[in-house]
Amino acid sequence: MIRPIVMLRTLLVASLLSLGVASQASAANSAFADTSKPVTFLKETVVTGARYPRAYYESPQALSFLSRAQLRELAPRVIGDALQSLPGVDNSKDSPWEQRVVLRGLSGQRVLVLQDGMPMNSARGNGPHPSLVPTGMIDRVEVVRGPSSVSYGSDAIGGALNIITRDAMPAPDGRSSGINGSAQVGGGSADHVFGGQAELHPYVGKLGLLVTGGWNKAQDFESPKGTVANSAYKDWNGAVNARYDLNPHLILRTGYQAYRGQDIGIPGLSFAFPGASQDFSFRYYDRDLVHVTLDQHYPDSWLENTRVRVYSQRERRNFFSTERLASSVFPTFGVFGAPPGAKSRVTEQDRFFDLNTLGGQVQLTSKKHEGYRWTLGVDAATDRTSGNNIRRRAYHFTGVGGVDSTGVTTIRTTQSVPSGSFASYGGYFQNEWYLAPQWTVAVGLRGTAYRYHAKAGPLAPGFNFTDRTTNNSAMCGSLGVVYAPQPDLHLSANVSNGYRQPNAQDLYFDGAASVGFVIGNPDLSPEKAMSYDLGLRWGPPTIAISGNVFLTQFTDLIDAIRVASVPEAQGQPTYKYVNISKAQTYGVEVEGEATVMSDFVVRGMVASTVGTITSADAIRQLYGVPGQDRAPLGGVPPCKGSLSIRWNDPASRYFVELGSRGSWRTNRLPLPTPGVSQLTDFKKEWLTADISGGVKLPSGQRLVVGVRNLADRTYRQALGSLDEPGRSFYGTLSTTF
């Protein structure tokens, strides 16, 4: 357990050691960008919305980002911890590690997560885990709120999150070879976590390398109510990236990244009451990514650049569970025909999953001419999935002397996912017209074709899965306008539609789930969204404000409804995926900052989203409520906000920041589903405060310390299934050399 004093002592020792590493103080200082006075966010350049760089205020889309400096000061263990500071961005959180992004009320496979523009989503479904990209590797995070299917295709129906990692750099001008690097260590008291990341940047002539590696080890964390069992995890990571300048205009990039997670507890899915308990964890979670990219620039052409990229990704994991039942609750859990004299039953289950993805991207982008700019490209990817469930079940009996003994253990093996290949091919075109100095019009189109094939395999003892094939396609478009009546004021309007192609689980999987037995539906149609956004960007010299109001309408949303039981269910309640719901979300998002008295910066954010199911038939079939044409849409967060004030030393050596964050209007829980208990408790409104400070040491190191949840309040994130950590002292020390 890392106590505050012990943690700070560790950081101090590391600081003294790092003074010796950075022997050239001037070199260390020059290697650090001065980020204690952050650049006004309206002046930033973003790449995710349009797949090419453009100024933040020039985009008609709703955007957010986190810079490397912000990540260093927030000191998140996983990237989900930092996303809470962005408007319209929340987390579906079941453990400190297991967090999935929620954009404007949509989550899971309805939000596309990318690493350096390469999709992490797969045909498996359920949504990717951003925690697979270690925070120590991340240079920047960009978020597009609202449908982004024109740029990225399926799964971007709710938006896109692009995690941009650090890249190898060329040799500095005038130097033929050398090496520099950086390192960071840090930890937190409530999480009992400690970890670090180090990287080296060697370069020789035209070749630049980045070699990095790190680790985290977290024990069960402390909430104000006590220790949260089964919340520990540990991981390590490593990566090698290379850049070779074939000529002044042609760059070859390649890289390999490995992530290894072990014993990742998921307490939010666990339950325990007299006679019954169940725990979940990832015994292991491994990811490997390999990519090769060729960038060509054209200094004397109407083309700006072309990019060709191929990548391969593999994920392997074991989702493990242990269920313990006393004989007194056998009927409650549908356990009939137990051996006579059985006192309890223990069921352990491994759910193995193996995913291999091969993808490619080709993109052409023109220069920003006087009247227009455009980009077009092709994306292609294929997923190959496989995996088995292995269930071990044992009944316990009272033996001689009252000692329990294990009876016969039965083992059953079934599929955990449909095995097969799931390919998608898409082409897109985006164009900007500069109609006048004040007007910019952006248009985009995309078409995608899907070719899915699931192979035959065993479902349950005595039941087999047959070969199934699905061919489908989808189209989408966008239209945006930006009007600048004056240089520091930009007004925007954007209309876009998005879609989500049903994944392999929706289409094909038949198997046990938390609600009973679920069967797929090969006849599903893609989910669809139409979104309307109005935005404002205002940035006079000492103020920066960004705001959006939006309305998004959804059709053909996929959900599981109760149907007649099938033989494979063996008596369990049976549900089937169908296109059933129509829904809408609307809301407002505002963030801003202002400089006061030259050395103080005030920052604030507020966001609110309301979601409603607008289909009476869906409400009747999902919730058993007839004659009602409006109901809350599940998974939509309530209002949230933050406010902070920061003092920056005029010499950029120190900062101190005091902030508060909170959530309110938490009364829009979905209707109860018949036969299914609510998976989350009613969330109370909450408000908490944090304080942090940093110092830039004389030889270039940066020390950041702080306290989260100053009042040691008990609270939960809007979409979290467990209490947040109590008062936590944290710190990070970073250095360059």
XYZ file of C-alpha atoms in Angstrom, residues 143-433:
291
model
C -12.694 13.283 -29.613
C -15.351 13.932 -32.252
C -18.793 14.110 -30.657
C -21.615 13.070 -32.960
C -21.753 10.752 -36.009
C -18.361 10.438 -37.720
C -19.118 7.645 -40.180
C -18.128 9.724 -43.222
C -14.529 9.698 -42.020
C -14.398 6.293 -40.343
C -17.384 4.126 -41.259
C -19.277 1.773 -38.977
C -19.305 2.124 -35.176
C -18.795 5.913 -35.359
C -22.549 6.426 -35.042
C -21.986 8.153 -31.686
C -18.590 9.652 -32.448
C -14.898 8.805 -32.532
C -12.049 8.784 -30.018
C -8.568 8.935 -31.546
C -5.660 8.061 -29.229
C -2.524 9.514 -30.799
C 0.725 7.976 -29.554
C 4.234 9.376 -29.671
C 6.195 8.868 -32.841
C 9.840 8.489 -33.783
C 11.440 11.796 -34.776
C 14.117 12.613 -37.377
C 17.550 13.860 -36.440
C 17.634 17.536 -35.442
C 19.010 19.933 -38.041
C 22.773 19.865 -38.198
C 23.206 16.628 -36.218
C 23.951 13.239 -37.770
C 23.488 11.011 -34.733
C 22.577 11.095 -31.073
C 20.048 10.020 -28.486
C 17.597 11.676 -26.170
C 14.766 10.403 -24.066
C 12.387 10.874 -21.190
C 11.092 9.032 -18.148
C 8.177 9.345 -15.752
C 7.191 7.653 -12.503
C 4.116 8.204 -10.392
C 1.488 6.747 -8.146
C -1.602 7.315 -6.059
C -2.501 6.472 -2.472
C -6.162 5.470 -2.746
C -5.450 3.217 -5.733
C -2.292 1.796 -4.139
C -0.822 2.161 -7.597
C 2.711 2.805 -8.770
C 4.092 2.766 -12.288
C 6.271 4.431 -14.826
C 7.237 4.824 -18.451
C 10.609 5.435 -20.124
C 11.461 6.129 -23.722
C 14.599 6.580 -25.833
C 14.891 8.476 -29.117
C 18.088 7.404 -30.880
C 18.723 8.759 -34.378
C 21.372 8.108 -37.006
C 21.264 10.088 -40.216
C 17.855 9.601 -41.826
C 16.769 6.949 -39.315
C 14.924 7.866 -36.133
C 13.741 5.402 -33.496
C 11.495 5.449 -30.455
C 11.904 2.659 -27.906
C 9.556 2.767 -24.930
C 8.334 0.573 -22.119
C 6.463 0.858 -18.854
C 4.413 -0.831 -16.166
C 1.617 -0.318 -13.645
C 0.779 -2.248 -10.513
C -2.399 -1.423 -8.616
C -3.809 -3.113 -5.539
C -7.475 -3.082 -4.511
C -8.436 0.568 -4.181
C -9.970 2.372 -1.215
C -13.364 4.085 -1.393
C -14.718 6.081 1.569
C -16.684 2.933 2.473
C -13.593 0.713 2.540
C -11.516 -1.525 0.296
C -13.119 -2.511 -3.022
C -12.265 -6.171 -3.478
C -11.229 -7.588 -6.848
C -10.210 -4.159 -8.208
C -6.447 -4.745 -8.539
C -4.583 -5.124 -11.818
C -1.080 -5.088 -13.235
C 0.315 -4.596 -16.699
C 3.379 -3.837 -18.745
C 3.924 -2.474 -22.228
C 6.615 -1.960 -24.830
C 6.908 -0.433 -28.287
C 9.454 0.211 -31.017
C 8.701 2.802 -33.708
C 10.974 3.709 -36.607
C 11.029 6.550 -39.121
C 13.246 6.645 -42.187
C 13.337 9.641 -44.518
C 13.858 8.001 -47.916
C 14.160 11.489 -49.384
C 13.088 14.971 -48.244
C 9.499 14.244 -49.279
C 9.044 10.496 -48.734
C 8.867 9.077 -45.204
C 8.613 5.434 -44.174
C 7.200 4.729 -40.694
C 6.798 1.380 -38.993
C 6.240 0.159 -35.479
C 5.311 -2.623 -33.090
C 3.445 -2.274 -29.801
C 2.797 -4.920 -27.141
C 0.468 -4.692 -24.136
C 0.165 -7.364 -21.450
C -2.440 -7.102 -18.697
C -2.772 -9.624 -15.877
C -5.315 -10.351 -13.153
C -7.531 -7.391 -14.038
C -10.372 -7.411 -11.524
C -13.860 -6.226 -12.521
C -15.673 -5.524 -9.248
C -18.562 -3.674 -10.904
C -19.883 -6.928 -12.375
C -19.495 -8.906 -9.159
C -22.275 -9.608 -6.688
C -22.508 -11.181 -3.263
C -25.441 -11.859 -0.947
C -26.249 -14.663 1.500
C -25.829 -17.953 -0.291
C -24.486 -16.621 -3.599
C -21.561 -14.704 -5.061
C -19.835 -14.219 -8.391
C -16.566 -12.538 -9.386
C -15.238 -11.552 -12.808
C -11.768 -10.718 -14.057
C -9.507 -10.796 -17.061
C -6.945 -13.468 -16.232
C -4.910 -11.984 -19.044
C -5.506 -9.408 -21.761
C -2.846 -9.173 -24.484
C -2.657 -6.908 -27.508
C -0.120 -6.641 -30.317
C -0.122 -4.010 -33.076
C 2.166 -3.828 -36.123
C 1.913 -1.079 -38.742
C 3.776 0.231 -41.788
C 3.040 3.667 -43.270
C 4.407 5.457 -46.328
C 3.853 9.246 -46.505
C 4.629 11.149 -49.699
C 4.604 14.974 -49.793
C 4.417 16.969 -53.031
C 5.945 20.440 -52.715
C 5.363 21.376 -56.393
C 1.948 19.827 -56.989
C -1.708 20.495 -56.280
C -1.501 17.440 -53.990
C -0.389 17.968 -50.392
C 0.340 14.339 -49.559
C -0.603 10.704 -50.045
C -0.563 8.020 -47.390
C -0.532 4.237 -47.677
C -0.761 2.180 -44.496
C -1.141 -1.485 -43.594
C -1.604 -2.749 -40.058
C -2.169 -5.957 -38.135
C -3.678 -6.262 -34.679
C -4.124 -9.232 -32.388
C -6.070 -9.418 -29.133
C -6.112 -12.406 -26.822
C -7.957 -12.495 -23.527
C -9.512 -14.749 -20.912
C -12.658 -13.373 -19.294
C -12.847 -15.496 -16.144
C -15.627 -15.905 -13.593
C -16.271 -17.859 -10.408
C -19.817 -18.445 -9.150
C -20.562 -19.896 -5.703
C -24.062 -21.036 -4.747
C -25.349 -22.560 -1.527
C -28.045 -25.213 -1.838
C -30.569 -22.811 -0.294
C -30.490 -20.637 -3.431
C -30.423 -23.440 -6.013
C -34.087 -22.850 -7.041
C -33.518 -19.084 -7.337
C -30.724 -19.653 -9.846
C -32.542 -22.376 -11.774
C -30.436 -25.220 -10.385
C -32.550 -28.369 -10.497
C -31.491 -31.988 -10.405
C -28.465 -31.375 -8.160
C -26.871 -34.518 -6.697
C -28.544 -35.574 -3.434
C -26.745 -34.203 -0.404
C -25.033 -31.387 -2.305
C -24.391 -28.412 -0.007
C -23.014 -25.985 -2.575
C -21.943 -25.580 -6.168
C -18.900 -23.823 -7.605
C -18.726 -22.935 -11.289
C -15.578 -21.562 -12.886
C -15.609 -20.431 -16.494
C -12.907 -19.318 -18.902
C -14.077 -17.347 -21.924
C -11.184 -17.365 -24.343
C -11.145 -14.916 -27.227
C -8.667 -14.552 -30.070
C -8.963 -11.739 -32.614
C -6.727 -11.123 -35.618
C -7.254 -7.993 -37.698
C -5.574 -7.091 -40.982
C -6.288 -3.653 -42.403
C -5.172 -1.091 -44.948
C -5.724 2.614 -45.619
C -5.013 4.746 -48.686
C -5.571 8.514 -48.563
C -4.930 11.471 -50.872
C -5.176 15.078 -49.655
C -4.916 18.211 -51.752
C -3.273 21.459 -50.782
C -5.419 24.197 -49.284
C -6.015 26.152 -52.456
C -7.662 29.539 -52.677
C -11.103 28.069 -53.225
C -11.102 24.490 -51.939
C -9.426 21.557 -50.249
C -10.356 17.886 -50.489
C -9.355 14.428 -49.331
C -10.404 10.976 -50.482
C -9.428 7.475 -49.557
C -10.167 3.797 -49.150
C -10.296 1.751 -45.927
C -10.305 -2.041 -45.803
C -10.140 -4.435 -42.857
C -10.931 -8.017 -42.039
C -11.357 -9.564 -38.577
C -10.850 -13.237 -37.855
C -12.268 -14.424 -34.552
C -12.174 -17.606 -32.542
C -12.572 -18.684 -28.937
C -14.141 -21.185 -26.561
C -15.968 -21.207 -23.249
C -14.652 -23.829 -20.851
C -16.925 -24.358 -17.869
C -15.874 -26.394 -14.842
C -18.630 -27.194 -12.361
C -18.289 -29.015 -9.065
C -20.793 -29.857 -6.280
C -19.580 -29.936 -2.684
C -20.747 -32.361 -0.011
C -20.320 -32.587 3.749
C -17.688 -35.192 4.422
C -16.355 -37.023 7.459
C -15.839 -34.706 10.412
C -17.816 -31.931 8.756
C -15.087 -31.221 6.199
C -16.392 -30.275 2.749
C -15.217 -32.417 -0.119
C -15.575 -31.841 -3.844
C -17.704 -34.167 -5.867
C -17.318 -34.955 -9.547
C -16.297 -31.969 -11.646
C -17.976 -31.681 -15.027
C -16.335 -29.828 -17.911
C -18.250 -28.382 -20.853
C -16.692 -26.646 -23.865
C -18.701 -24.373 -26.178
C -18.039 -21.443 -28.490
C -17.519 -18.029 -26.912
C -17.715 -16.159 -30.238
C -18.588 -17.188 -33.787
C -15.440 -18.240 -35.605
C -15.076 -16.727 -39.062
C -13.974 -13.755 -41.126
C -15.681 -10.375 -41.100
C -14.534 -7.917 -43.776
C -15.480 -4.317 -44.593
C -14.447 -2.100 -47.510
C -15.193 1.617 -47.659
C -14.448 4.675 -49.753
C -14.863 8.317 -48.684
C -14.602 11.839 -50.082
C -14.471 15.084 -48.091
C -14.297 18.583 -49.532
C -14.090 22.125 -48.186
C -15.084 25.148 -50.280
